Coordinates of C-alpha atoms in Angstrom, one line a residue:
Chain A
M136 CA 0.0 0.0 0.0
K137 CA 1.4 3.3 -1.0
R138 CA 1.6 5.8 1.8
L139 CA -0.1 9.2 1.1
Y140 CA 0.0 12.3 3.2
I141 CA -3.2 14.2 3.8
Q142 CA -3.2 17.8 5.1
E143 CA -6.3 19.3 6.6
V144 CA -6.9 23.0 5.9
A145 CA -10.5 23.6 7.0
T146 CA -9.8 25.7 10.1
R147 CA -7.7 28.1 7.9
D148 CA -8.8 27.9 4.2
G149 CA -12.4 26.9 5.2
F150 CA -13.1 29.2 8.2
Q151 CA -11.4 32.3 6.7
N152 CA -14.4 32.7 4.3
E153 CA -17.2 32.1 6.8
K154 CA -19.4 34.9 7.9
Q155 CA -20.3 33.3 11.2
F156 CA -17.4 33.5 13.6
V157 CA -16.5 30.1 15.0
D158 CA -15.8 30.4 18.7
T159 CA -12.2 30.0 19.8
D160 CA -13.0 27.1 22.0
A161 CA -14.9 25.4 19.1
K162 CA -11.9 25.9 16.8
I163 CA -9.5 24.4 19.4
A164 CA -11.8 21.4 20.0
L165 CA -12.1 20.9 16.3
V166 CA -8.3 21.0 15.8
N167 CA -7.9 18.6 18.7
A168 CA -10.3 16.2 17.1
L169 CA -8.6 16.5 13.7
S170 CA -5.2 15.8 15.5
A171 CA -6.6 12.4 16.3
C172 CA -7.6 11.6 12.7
G173 CA -4.2 10.8 11.4
F174 CA -3.5 13.9 9.2
A175 CA 0.1 14.5 8.3
K176 CA -0.4 18.2 8.7
I177 CA -3.0 20.6 9.9
E178 CA -3.2 24.2 8.8
V179 CA -4.5 25.6 12.0
T180 CA -5.1 29.3 11.3
S181 CA -3.7 32.4 9.6
F182 CA -1.6 35.1 11.2
T183 CA -3.1 37.9 9.1
S184 CA -4.5 41.2 10.2
P185 CA -7.6 40.7 12.3
K186 CA -9.1 43.5 10.2
A187 CA -8.4 41.7 6.9
I188 CA -9.7 38.3 8.1
P189 CA -11.8 38.8 11.3
A190 CA -12.8 35.1 11.2
L191 CA -9.3 34.2 12.2
R192 CA -8.6 37.1 14.6
D193 CA -8.1 34.5 17.4
A194 CA -5.0 33.0 15.7
E195 CA -2.8 33.2 18.8
A196 CA -5.4 31.9 21.2
V197 CA -6.1 28.9 18.9
M198 CA -2.4 28.0 18.4
H199 CA -1.8 28.3 22.1
G200 CA -5.0 26.4 23.0
I201 CA -4.6 23.3 21.0
A202 CA -3.0 20.1 22.3
R203 CA -0.1 19.1 20.0
R204 CA 0.0 15.5 18.9
E205 CA 3.3 13.8 18.1
G206 CA 3.8 13.3 14.4
V207 CA 1.3 16.0 13.2
V208 CA 2.8 19.1 11.7
Y209 CA 1.0 22.3 12.8
T210 CA 1.3 24.9 10.2
A211 CA -0.2 28.4 9.8
L212 CA -0.5 30.9 7.0
V213 CA 1.8 33.9 7.3
P214 CA 1.6 36.9 5.0
N215 CA 4.6 38.9 6.2
V216 CA 7.2 39.4 8.8
R217 CA 4.7 40.6 11.4
G218 CA 2.6 37.5 10.9
A219 CA 5.7 35.3 11.0
E220 CA 6.7 36.7 14.3
R221 CA 3.3 36.1 15.7
A222 CA 3.3 32.6 14.4
L223 CA 6.8 31.8 15.7
S224 CA 5.8 33.2 19.1
C225 CA 3.1 30.5 19.2
G226 CA 5.5 27.7 18.3
V227 CA 4.1 26.7 14.9
D228 CA 6.0 23.8 13.3
E229 CA 5.8 25.4 9.8
V230 CA 4.9 28.7 8.3
N231 CA 2.9 28.6 5.1
L232 CA 3.6 31.6 2.8
V233 CA 1.3 32.5 -0.1
M234 CA 1.5 34.4 -3.4
S235 CA -0.1 34.0 -6.8
V236 CA 1.7 32.8 -9.9
S237 CA -0.4 35.2 -12.0
E238 CA 0.1 38.9 -11.7
T239 CA -3.5 40.0 -11.8
H240 CA -4.6 37.5 -9.2
N241 CA -1.7 38.5 -6.9
R242 CA -2.7 42.2 -7.2
A243 CA -6.4 41.4 -6.6
N244 CA -5.8 39.1 -3.7
L245 CA -2.7 40.6 -2.0
R246 CA -2.8 44.1 -3.3
M247 CA 0.7 44.2 -4.6
S248 CA 2.8 43.0 -7.5
R249 CA 4.3 39.5 -7.6
D250 CA 7.7 41.0 -7.2
Q251 CA 6.6 43.0 -4.2
S252 CA 5.1 39.8 -2.7
F253 CA 8.3 37.9 -3.4
A254 CA 10.4 40.5 -1.7
Q255 CA 8.1 40.4 1.3
L256 CA 8.1 36.7 1.5
R257 CA 11.9 36.6 1.1
E258 CA 12.0 38.7 4.3
V259 CA 9.7 36.2 6.0
I260 CA 11.9 33.3 4.9
G261 CA 14.9 35.1 6.3
V262 CA 13.2 35.4 9.7
A263 CA 12.0 31.8 9.7
K264 CA 15.3 30.3 8.6
A265 CA 16.9 31.6 11.8
T266 CA 14.5 29.1 13.6
P267 CA 13.9 25.4 13.3
V268 CA 10.5 26.0 11.8
A269 CA 9.8 24.6 8.3
I270 CA 8.8 26.9 5.4
N271 CA 6.2 26.1 2.8
V272 CA 5.1 28.3 0.0
S273 CA 1.7 28.0 -1.5
L274 CA 1.6 29.1 -5.1
S275 CA -2.0 30.3 -5.9
T276 CA -3.4 30.1 -9.4
S277 CA -0.9 27.5 -10.4
M278 CA -3.4 25.8 -12.7
G279 CA -5.2 28.8 -14.0
C280 CA -6.1 32.4 -13.1
P281 CA -9.7 33.4 -12.9
M282 CA -8.8 36.8 -14.5
E283 CA -5.9 35.9 -16.8
G284 CA -6.9 32.4 -17.8
D285 CA -4.2 29.8 -18.6
V286 CA -1.0 29.9 -16.6
A287 CA 2.1 28.5 -18.3
V288 CA 3.9 25.6 -16.6
E289 CA 7.0 27.7 -17.1
E290 CA 5.6 30.4 -14.8
V291 CA 5.0 27.8 -12.1
L292 CA 8.5 26.4 -12.5
R293 CA 10.0 29.9 -12.4
W294 CA 8.4 30.9 -9.1
T295 CA 9.0 27.5 -7.6
E296 CA 12.7 27.9 -8.5
R297 CA 12.9 31.4 -7.0
F298 CA 11.6 30.0 -3.7
A299 CA 13.6 26.8 -3.9
E300 CA 16.7 28.9 -4.2
L301 CA 15.8 30.6 -0.9
G302 CA 15.7 27.2 0.7
V303 CA 12.1 26.6 1.4
H304 CA 11.1 23.0 2.4
G305 CA 8.0 22.6 0.5
V306 CA 5.8 24.1 -2.3
T307 CA 2.1 23.7 -2.7
L308 CA 0.6 24.0 -6.1
C309 CA -2.8 25.5 -5.6
D310 CA -5.8 25.2 -8.0
T311 CA -7.2 28.3 -6.3
T312 CA -10.4 28.6 -8.2
G313 CA -10.9 25.0 -9.5
M314 CA -9.6 25.5 -13.0
A315 CA -7.3 22.4 -13.2
F316 CA -8.1 19.5 -15.4
P317 CA -6.6 16.0 -15.3
S318 CA -4.2 16.0 -18.2
Q319 CA -2.9 19.4 -17.2
V320 CA -2.4 18.3 -13.6
K321 CA -0.4 15.3 -14.8
T322 CA 1.9 17.3 -17.0
L323 CA 2.4 20.1 -14.4
C324 CA 3.2 17.6 -11.6
E325 CA 5.6 15.7 -13.7
R326 CA 7.4 18.8 -14.7
V327 CA 7.7 20.2 -11.2
R328 CA 8.7 16.9 -9.7
E329 CA 11.3 16.4 -12.3
A330 CA 12.8 19.9 -11.8
F331 CA 12.6 19.9 -8.0
P332 CA 12.9 16.2 -6.9
T333 CA 13.8 17.0 -3.3
L334 CA 11.1 19.6 -2.6
E335 CA 8.1 18.5 -0.5
L336 CA 5.4 18.9 -3.1
T337 CA 1.7 19.3 -2.1
L338 CA -1.3 19.5 -4.5
H339 CA -4.2 21.8 -3.3
F340 CA -7.3 21.2 -5.3
H341 CA -10.7 23.0 -5.3
N342 CA -13.8 21.2 -6.5
T343 CA -15.3 24.3 -8.1
R344 CA -16.0 22.5 -11.4
G345 CA -16.4 19.0 -10.0
M346 CA -12.9 17.8 -11.0
A347 CA -11.1 17.7 -7.7
L348 CA -11.1 13.9 -7.3
A349 CA -10.3 13.3 -11.0
N350 CA -7.4 15.7 -10.7
T351 CA -6.2 13.8 -7.6
L352 CA -6.1 10.6 -9.7
A353 CA -4.0 12.5 -12.3
A354 CA -1.6 13.8 -9.7
L355 CA -1.3 10.3 -8.2
S356 CA -0.3 9.0 -11.7
A357 CA 2.5 11.6 -11.7
G358 CA 3.8 10.3 -8.3
I359 CA 2.3 13.0 -6.0
D360 CA 1.8 11.7 -2.5
R361 CA 0.7 14.8 -0.5
F362 CA -2.7 16.5 -0.7
D363 CA -4.4 19.4 1.0
A364 CA -8.1 18.8 1.7
S365 CA -10.8 20.6 3.7
L366 CA -13.2 18.9 6.1
G367 CA -16.7 19.0 4.7
G368 CA -15.4 20.5 1.5
I369 CA -15.7 24.0 3.0
G370 CA -13.6 26.9 1.7
G371 CA -15.2 29.0 -1.0
C372 CA -14.1 30.7 -4.1
P373 CA -15.1 34.3 -4.3
Y374 CA -15.4 34.1 -8.1
A375 CA -17.9 31.3 -8.1
P376 CA -20.7 32.1 -5.7
G377 CA -22.6 29.0 -4.8
A378 CA -19.9 26.7 -6.1
T379 CA -18.2 24.2 -3.8
G380 CA -14.8 24.9 -2.3
N381 CA -11.7 22.9 -1.5
V382 CA -11.7 19.2 -2.2
C383 CA -13.6 17.5 0.6
T384 CA -11.4 15.6 3.0
E385 CA -13.8 12.8 3.6
E386 CA -14.5 12.4 -0.1
L387 CA -10.8 12.3 -0.8
V388 CA -9.9 9.9 1.9
H389 CA -12.9 7.7 1.0
M390 CA -11.8 7.4 -2.6
L391 CA -8.1 6.9 -1.8
E392 CA -8.8 4.2 0.8
L393 CA -11.1 2.3 -1.7
D394 CA -8.3 2.6 -4.3
G395 CA -5.9 0.8 -1.9
Y396 CA -3.8 3.7 -0.6
D397 CA -2.7 4.1 3.0
T398 CA -3.8 7.7 3.8
G399 CA -2.9 7.4 7.5
V400 CA -6.3 8.9 8.1
N401 CA -9.2 7.3 10.0
L402 CA -12.3 8.0 7.9
A403 CA -14.8 7.4 10.7
S404 CA -13.1 10.0 12.9
V405 CA -13.0 12.5 10.0
L406 CA -16.8 12.0 9.4
S407 CA -17.5 12.6 13.1
S408 CA -15.7 15.9 12.9
A409 CA -17.3 16.8 9.6
A410 CA -20.7 16.2 11.1
L411 CA -20.0 19.1 13.5
L412 CA -19.4 21.7 10.8
P413 CA -22.9 22.7 9.8
N414 CA -23.6 23.7 13.3
L415 CA -20.3 25.5 13.7
I416 CA -20.6 27.6 10.5
G417 CA -24.3 27.9 10.3
H418 CA -24.9 26.3 6.9
D419 CA -24.8 23.0 5.0
V420 CA -21.5 21.8 3.7
P421 CA -20.6 20.4 0.2
S422 CA -19.5 17.0 1.5
Q423 CA -21.5 14.3 -0.2
I424 CA -20.1 11.4 2.0
L425 CA -21.7 13.2 4.9
K426 CA -25.1 13.0 3.2
A427 CA -24.8 9.7 1.4
G428 CA -22.5 7.8 3.8
R429 CA -19.6 5.6 2.8
R430 CA -20.1 3.2 -0.1
L431 CA -20.6 0.2 2.3
D432 CA -22.9 2.0 4.8
L433 CA -25.7 -0.2 3.7
H434 CA -29.5 0.2 3.8
D435 CA -32.2 -2.1 4.8
A436 CA -34.3 -3.6 2.0
P437 CA -37.8 -2.1 2.0
P438 CA -40.5 -4.5 2.9
M439 CA -41.7 -6.4 -0.2
D440 CA -45.4 -6.4 0.6
A441 CA -45.5 -2.8 1.8
G442 CA -48.6 -1.8 -0.1
G443 CA -49.6 1.8 -0.4
A444 CA -48.3 4.0 -3.2
P445 CA -45.6 2.5 -5.4
T446 CA -42.1 3.9 -5.1
Q447 CA -40.9 6.1 -7.9
Q448 CA -38.4 3.4 -8.8
A449 CA -41.0 0.6 -9.3
F450 CA -40.5 0.8 -13.0
A451 CA -41.9 -2.6 -13.6
R452 CA -44.6 -2.7 -11.1
E453 CA -47.4 -3.1 -13.7
G454 CA -45.6 -6.2 -14.8
A455 CA -45.1 -7.7 -11.5
Chain B
M183 CA -8.7 13.2 -30.8
K184 CA -10.5 10.1 -29.6
R185 CA -14.2 10.2 -30.3
L186 CA -16.5 9.6 -27.3
Y187 CA -20.2 9.1 -27.2
I188 CA -22.3 11.0 -24.7
Q189 CA -25.9 9.9 -24.0
E190 CA -28.2 12.3 -22.3
V191 CA -30.7 10.8 -19.7
A192 CA -32.1 13.8 -17.8
T193 CA -35.6 13.7 -19.3
R194 CA -35.9 10.0 -18.1
D195 CA -33.5 9.3 -15.2
G196 CA -33.7 12.9 -14.1
F197 CA -37.4 13.8 -14.4
Q198 CA -38.7 10.4 -13.1
N199 CA -37.7 11.4 -9.6
E200 CA -39.0 15.0 -9.7
K201 CA -42.0 15.9 -7.6
Q202 CA -42.9 18.8 -9.9
F203 CA -44.5 17.6 -13.1
V204 CA -42.7 19.0 -16.1
D205 CA -45.2 20.1 -18.7
T206 CA -45.3 17.9 -21.9
D207 CA -44.5 20.9 -24.1
A208 CA -41.5 21.8 -21.9
K209 CA -40.2 18.3 -22.1
I210 CA -40.6 18.3 -25.9
A211 CA -38.8 21.7 -26.1
L212 CA -36.0 20.4 -23.9
V213 CA -35.5 17.2 -25.9
N214 CA -35.5 19.3 -29.1
A215 CA -32.8 21.6 -27.6
L216 CA -30.8 18.5 -26.5
S217 CA -31.1 17.1 -30.0
A218 CA -29.1 20.1 -31.3
C219 CA -26.3 19.6 -28.7
G220 CA -24.5 16.7 -30.4
F221 CA -25.4 13.8 -28.1
A222 CA -25.1 10.3 -29.5
K223 CA -28.3 9.2 -27.8
I224 CA -31.1 10.7 -25.8
E225 CA -33.1 8.7 -23.3
V226 CA -36.4 10.5 -23.9
T227 CA -38.8 8.9 -21.4
S228 CA -40.0 5.7 -19.8
F229 CA -42.9 3.6 -20.9
T230 CA -43.8 2.5 -17.4
S231 CA -47.2 2.6 -15.8
P232 CA -48.4 6.2 -15.3
K233 CA -49.3 5.1 -11.8
A234 CA -45.8 3.9 -11.0
I235 CA -44.1 7.0 -12.5
P236 CA -46.6 9.8 -12.9
A237 CA -43.8 12.2 -13.8
L238 CA -43.5 10.4 -17.1
R239 CA -47.1 9.7 -17.7
D240 CA -46.9 11.6 -21.0
A241 CA -44.4 9.3 -22.6
E242 CA -46.4 8.8 -25.9
A243 CA -47.1 12.6 -26.3
V244 CA -43.4 13.4 -25.7
M245 CA -42.1 10.8 -28.1
H246 CA -44.6 11.8 -30.8
G247 CA -44.0 15.5 -30.2
I248 CA -40.2 15.7 -30.5
A249 CA -38.5 16.6 -33.8
R250 CA -36.1 13.8 -34.6
R251 CA -32.6 14.7 -35.6
E252 CA -30.5 12.6 -38.0
G253 CA -27.7 10.8 -36.2
V254 CA -29.3 10.9 -32.7
V255 CA -30.6 7.7 -31.3
Y256 CA -33.8 8.2 -29.4
T257 CA -34.2 5.6 -26.7
A258 CA -36.8 4.9 -24.0
L259 CA -36.9 2.8 -20.9
V260 CA -39.2 -0.2 -21.2
P261 CA -40.1 -2.5 -18.3
N262 CA -42.2 -5.1 -20.0
V263 CA -44.0 -6.2 -23.2
R264 CA -46.8 -3.7 -22.6
G265 CA -44.2 -0.9 -22.4
A266 CA -42.3 -2.2 -25.4
E267 CA -45.5 -2.1 -27.5
R268 CA -46.2 1.4 -26.4
A269 CA -42.6 2.5 -27.2
L270 CA -42.6 0.7 -30.6
S271 CA -45.8 2.4 -31.5
C272 CA -44.0 5.8 -31.0
G273 CA -41.2 4.8 -33.2
V274 CA -38.3 4.7 -30.7
D275 CA -34.9 3.9 -32.2
E276 CA -34.0 1.8 -29.2
V277 CA -35.6 0.2 -26.2
N278 CA -33.7 0.3 -22.9
L279 CA -34.4 -2.6 -20.5
V280 CA -33.5 -2.6 -16.9
M281 CA -32.8 -5.0 -14.1
S282 CA -30.5 -5.2 -11.1
V283 CA -27.4 -7.4 -10.8
S284 CA -28.1 -7.8 -7.1
E285 CA -31.2 -9.8 -6.0
T286 CA -32.2 -7.5 -3.1
H287 CA -32.1 -4.4 -5.2
N288 CA -34.0 -6.0 -8.0
R289 CA -36.7 -7.1 -5.5
A290 CA -36.8 -3.7 -3.9
N291 CA -36.9 -1.8 -7.1
L292 CA -38.8 -4.0 -9.5
R293 CA -40.7 -6.1 -7.0
M294 CA -39.7 -9.5 -8.4
S295 CA -36.7 -11.8 -8.4
R296 CA -33.9 -11.4 -10.9
D297 CA -35.0 -14.6 -12.7
Q298 CA -38.5 -13.2 -13.0
S299 CA -37.1 -9.9 -14.4
F300 CA -34.9 -11.8 -16.8
A301 CA -37.9 -13.9 -18.0
Q302 CA -39.9 -10.7 -18.5
L303 CA -37.2 -8.9 -20.3
R304 CA -36.6 -12.0 -22.6
E305 CA -40.2 -11.6 -23.7
V306 CA -39.6 -7.9 -24.4
I307 CA -36.4 -8.8 -26.4
G308 CA -38.5 -11.3 -28.4
V309 CA -41.0 -8.6 -29.3
A310 CA -38.3 -6.0 -30.1
K311 CA -36.2 -8.4 -32.2
A312 CA -39.1 -8.7 -34.7
T313 CA -38.5 -5.0 -35.4
P314 CA -35.5 -2.9 -36.6
V315 CA -35.3 -1.3 -33.1
A316 CA -32.1 -1.7 -31.1
I317 CA -32.1 -3.3 -27.7
N318 CA -30.0 -2.1 -24.7
V319 CA -30.0 -3.6 -21.3
S320 CA -29.1 -1.4 -18.2
L321 CA -27.7 -3.5 -15.4
S322 CA -28.4 -1.7 -12.2
T323 CA -26.1 -2.0 -9.1
S324 CA -23.3 -3.3 -11.3
M325 CA -20.7 -1.6 -9.0
G326 CA -22.4 -2.2 -5.7
C327 CA -25.8 -2.7 -4.1
P328 CA -27.0 -0.3 -1.4
M329 CA -28.5 -3.2 0.5
E330 CA -26.1 -6.1 -0.3
G331 CA -22.8 -4.2 -0.6
D332 CA -20.2 -5.4 -3.0
V333 CA -21.3 -7.0 -6.2
A334 CA -18.9 -9.6 -7.8
V335 CA -17.6 -8.9 -11.3
E336 CA -18.6 -12.5 -12.1
E337 CA -22.2 -11.6 -11.4
V338 CA -22.0 -8.7 -13.8
L339 CA -20.4 -10.9 -16.4
R340 CA -23.0 -13.6 -15.9
W341 CA -26.0 -11.3 -16.5
T342 CA -24.2 -9.6 -19.4
E343 CA -23.7 -13.0 -20.9
R344 CA -27.4 -14.0 -20.5
F345 CA -28.5 -10.9 -22.3
A346 CA -25.7 -11.1 -24.9
E347 CA -26.9 -14.6 -25.8
L348 CA -30.4 -13.2 -26.5
G349 CA -28.8 -10.8 -29.0
V350 CA -29.1 -7.4 -27.3
H351 CA -27.0 -4.7 -29.0
G352 CA -25.7 -2.9 -25.9
V353 CA -25.3 -3.2 -22.2
T354 CA -25.1 -0.3 -19.7
L355 CA -23.2 -0.9 -16.5
C356 CA -25.0 1.3 -13.9
D357 CA -23.5 2.6 -10.7
T358 CA -27.0 3.1 -9.5
T359 CA -26.3 4.6 -6.1
G360 CA -22.7 5.9 -6.6
M361 CA -20.8 3.1 -5.0
A362 CA -18.2 2.7 -7.7
F363 CA -14.5 3.7 -7.2
P364 CA -11.8 4.1 -9.8
S365 CA -9.7 1.0 -9.5
Q366 CA -12.9 -1.1 -9.3
V367 CA -14.3 0.6 -12.5
K368 CA -11.1 0.0 -14.4
T369 CA -11.1 -3.8 -13.6
L370 CA -14.8 -4.2 -14.2
C371 CA -14.6 -2.4 -17.6
E372 CA -11.6 -4.4 -18.7
R373 CA -13.2 -7.7 -17.8
V374 CA -16.5 -6.9 -19.5
R375 CA -14.8 -5.5 -22.6
E376 CA -12.6 -8.5 -22.9
A377 CA -15.5 -11.0 -22.5
F378 CA -17.9 -9.1 -24.9
P379 CA -15.8 -7.1 -27.4
T380 CA -18.6 -6.5 -29.8
L381 CA -21.2 -5.3 -27.4
E382 CA -21.9 -1.6 -27.3
L383 CA -20.8 -0.9 -23.7
T384 CA -22.0 2.2 -21.8
L385 CA -21.0 3.4 -18.4
H386 CA -23.6 5.1 -16.2
F387 CA -22.2 6.8 -13.2
H388 CA -23.8 8.6 -10.3
N389 CA -22.0 11.3 -8.4
T390 CA -23.4 10.3 -5.0
R391 CA -20.0 10.2 -3.3
G392 CA -18.3 12.7 -5.6
M393 CA -16.4 10.2 -7.7
A394 CA -18.3 10.3 -11.0
L395 CA -15.6 12.1 -12.9
A396 CA -12.8 10.2 -11.3
N397 CA -14.6 7.0 -12.3
T398 CA -15.0 8.3 -15.8
L399 CA -11.2 8.7 -16.0
A400 CA -10.8 5.1 -14.8
A401 CA -13.3 3.9 -17.5
L402 CA -11.5 5.8 -20.2
S403 CA -8.3 4.1 -19.2
A404 CA -10.0 0.8 -19.8
G405 CA -11.0 1.9 -23.3
I406 CA -14.7 2.8 -22.6
D407 CA -16.0 5.4 -25.1
R408 CA -19.7 5.7 -24.2
F409 CA -21.1 7.4 -21.2
D410 CA -24.6 8.3 -19.8
A411 CA -24.9 11.7 -18.2
S412 CA -27.7 13.9 -17.0
L413 CA -28.2 17.6 -17.7
G414 CA -27.6 19.6 -14.5
G415 CA -26.6 16.4 -12.7
I416 CA -30.3 15.7 -11.8
G417 CA -31.5 12.2 -11.1
G418 CA -31.5 11.3 -7.5
C419 CA -30.8 8.2 -5.4
P420 CA -33.5 7.3 -3.0
Y421 CA -31.0 5.9 -0.6
A422 CA -29.0 9.1 -0.3
P423 CA -31.4 12.0 0.4
G424 CA -29.7 15.3 -0.4
A425 CA -26.9 13.7 -2.3
T426 CA -26.3 14.6 -5.9
G427 CA -27.5 12.3 -8.7
N428 CA -26.3 11.2 -12.1
V429 CA -23.0 12.5 -13.3
C430 CA -23.6 16.0 -14.6
T431 CA -23.5 16.3 -18.4
E432 CA -21.9 19.7 -18.5
E433 CA -19.3 18.7 -15.9
L434 CA -18.5 15.5 -17.8
V435 CA -18.3 17.2 -21.2
H436 CA -16.3 20.1 -19.8
M437 CA -13.6 17.7 -18.4
L438 CA -13.5 15.5 -21.4
E439 CA -13.1 18.5 -23.8
L440 CA -10.3 19.9 -21.7
D441 CA -8.6 16.5 -21.7
G442 CA -8.6 16.6 -25.5
Y443 CA -11.5 14.2 -26.3
D444 CA -14.0 14.7 -29.1
T445 CA -17.3 14.4 -27.3
G446 CA -19.3 15.5 -30.3
V447 CA -21.2 17.7 -27.9
N448 CA -21.4 21.5 -27.9
L449 CA -20.9 22.6 -24.3
A450 CA -22.3 26.1 -24.7
S451 CA -25.6 24.6 -26.0
V452 CA -25.7 22.1 -23.1
L453 CA -25.2 24.9 -20.6
S454 CA -28.1 26.9 -22.2
S455 CA -30.3 23.9 -21.7
A456 CA -29.1 23.2 -18.2
A457 CA -29.9 26.8 -17.3
L458 CA -33.6 26.1 -17.9
L459 CA -33.7 23.2 -15.5
P460 CA -34.2 24.9 -12.1
N461 CA -37.3 26.6 -13.4
L462 CA -38.6 23.4 -15.0
I463 CA -38.2 21.3 -11.9
G464 CA -38.6 23.9 -9.2
H465 CA -35.3 23.6 -7.5
D466 CA -31.6 24.1 -7.8
V467 CA -29.5 21.5 -9.6
P468 CA -26.2 19.9 -8.6
S469 CA -24.3 21.2 -11.6
Q470 CA -21.2 23.2 -10.6
I471 CA -20.3 24.4 -14.1
L472 CA -23.7 26.1 -14.1
K473 CA -22.7 28.1 -11.0
A474 CA -19.0 28.5 -11.6
G475 CA -18.9 28.7 -15.4
R476 CA -16.4 27.0 -17.6
R477 CA -12.7 27.2 -16.6
L478 CA -12.0 30.0 -19.0
D479 CA -15.1 32.0 -18.3
L480 CA -12.9 34.7 -16.9
H481 CA -13.7 37.5 -14.3
D482 CA -12.7 41.1 -14.3
A483 CA -10.0 42.1 -11.9
P484 CA -11.4 44.1 -9.0
P485 CA -10.3 47.8 -8.9
M486 CA -7.0 48.1 -7.1
D487 CA -7.9 51.3 -5.2
A488 CA -11.4 50.3 -4.2
G489 CA -11.2 51.5 -0.6
G490 CA -13.8 50.5 1.8
A491 CA -13.7 47.1 3.7
P492 CA -10.9 44.8 2.7
T493 CA -11.9 41.7 0.9
Q494 CA -11.7 38.5 2.8
Q495 CA -8.9 37.3 0.5
A496 CA -6.6 40.3 1.2
F497 CA -4.4 38.2 3.4
A498 CA -1.4 40.5 3.1
R499 CA -3.2 43.8 3.3
E500 CA -1.5 44.9 6.4
G501 CA 1.8 44.4 4.7
A502 CA 0.9 46.2 1.5

């Protein structure tokens, strides 16, 4: 069984977009429950300005409040030196930096040019490298920009290289708005792996156009073994109102388990945590496993002599 | 570019489960619009008892009312000889017969044993074979039974063989309640294709657990070239309330086109038809492409000096 590494991002990538503030205690309880599920990494929160992302204004309290579990990497998103200092003061295991591969998305999302972002993140890397903390860079819009369209593989390679040269440990290729498709994913993953064989490479899919699990298969075929996923499939895309968000953790783990991979993750525990989400965030979540159950969560056969109205599926009733 | 064949089932597999009756004229208009989309086959309706499936009680009127387009196969579901006679009187190009591969599901769904179903369908085949009409058999629960669980490949082969011996033209392997997973699909498709190389083989996926597109990739890797799909992703599963239904036509075509296949289908036309569905059936549909648009339906960049409240995505605003 091939070992895969699943990284849970719901409390950061999911909660950051939620209108309803999730209480600090509830966040801590959720991260603690997730810690028992077998994830390789948990992105706990984001050390951004509380004004920019009020949903995560309790980043310090959450990081300090959680019970760390041996073997789980606790990471947090960090936009700048200020955020890095806050994160380091909380003892994160990793800082996750973010910028977009496409200029327009970077300007729209981070309000600066890519070169300005890079300069700022280089400063952050300088601060983090003086500590034992790991450094990951998430490259947004690696598989397409909702404003520019296609993004060349060469652009992804170029930005990966710039960060690799600074000595980051890992890079996450993000399909920020769900524009990736399988053959593209396979080519991109092969090219990046070939160019940077020692970099810890993560794929971060969104299910905006229904392809997240198909794209996962494509990434697996290119040898990728590390995937971000979000409990319940929460985590929206501001450019696709009503569309689903990040690939759903329980749907991902369910498929990978069935296909014979060792995800390290206990699906039953994940489902228990996912079931708490609608109450925490005040609305239904995209997860289909949460509604339909796992494939072998079986149903009783209906009584054969039930009488009454025929079911809608009784195609042949008149012939019975 | 490899040619694939997409078969639209929304007006049968979709509408049969809808509570709101879709007017006959609206059904006819929709089938006519679908006829212009480039589908290889359209499952127009079901010649079942109007009491069993009142949603399709206008089967004759719909079949007579539509404008046939050269090159499109117009098929209809037929449960028994009575239904076959009704379908033949309307000049269908194909009759689609259905039974389950698992005993419990067949009894629950069709209220008879599999052997009783087979005997009844053999009669239907006898009637249809005296005409130029093609005969397809849909084998429900071929990838799992919601009541029995796993279904052995040997069972699928056995029932396929029994129908092949009767001279049917095609067999559809149905993942009736979305229990299929990619490696299973690949093996099943390879085994059935190897055993019955001349049979027209269709794969019919449901997206109940999010895997429909991933399963499609697996089927493609086994050489399958013919897929059922449902506009808007409508078509429910009575054992998974709230879960999505059949694989969504526009999501399927969108992915296949991006991956370089020739589906024969015009995606823009499909999307125009899908956009009519919520009004026709009185509720939202699972389609994500309908919400998010195609991957290259681009967005304007937001103004850089907008002022006011920062967007939730402005992670780095404090650093800008």
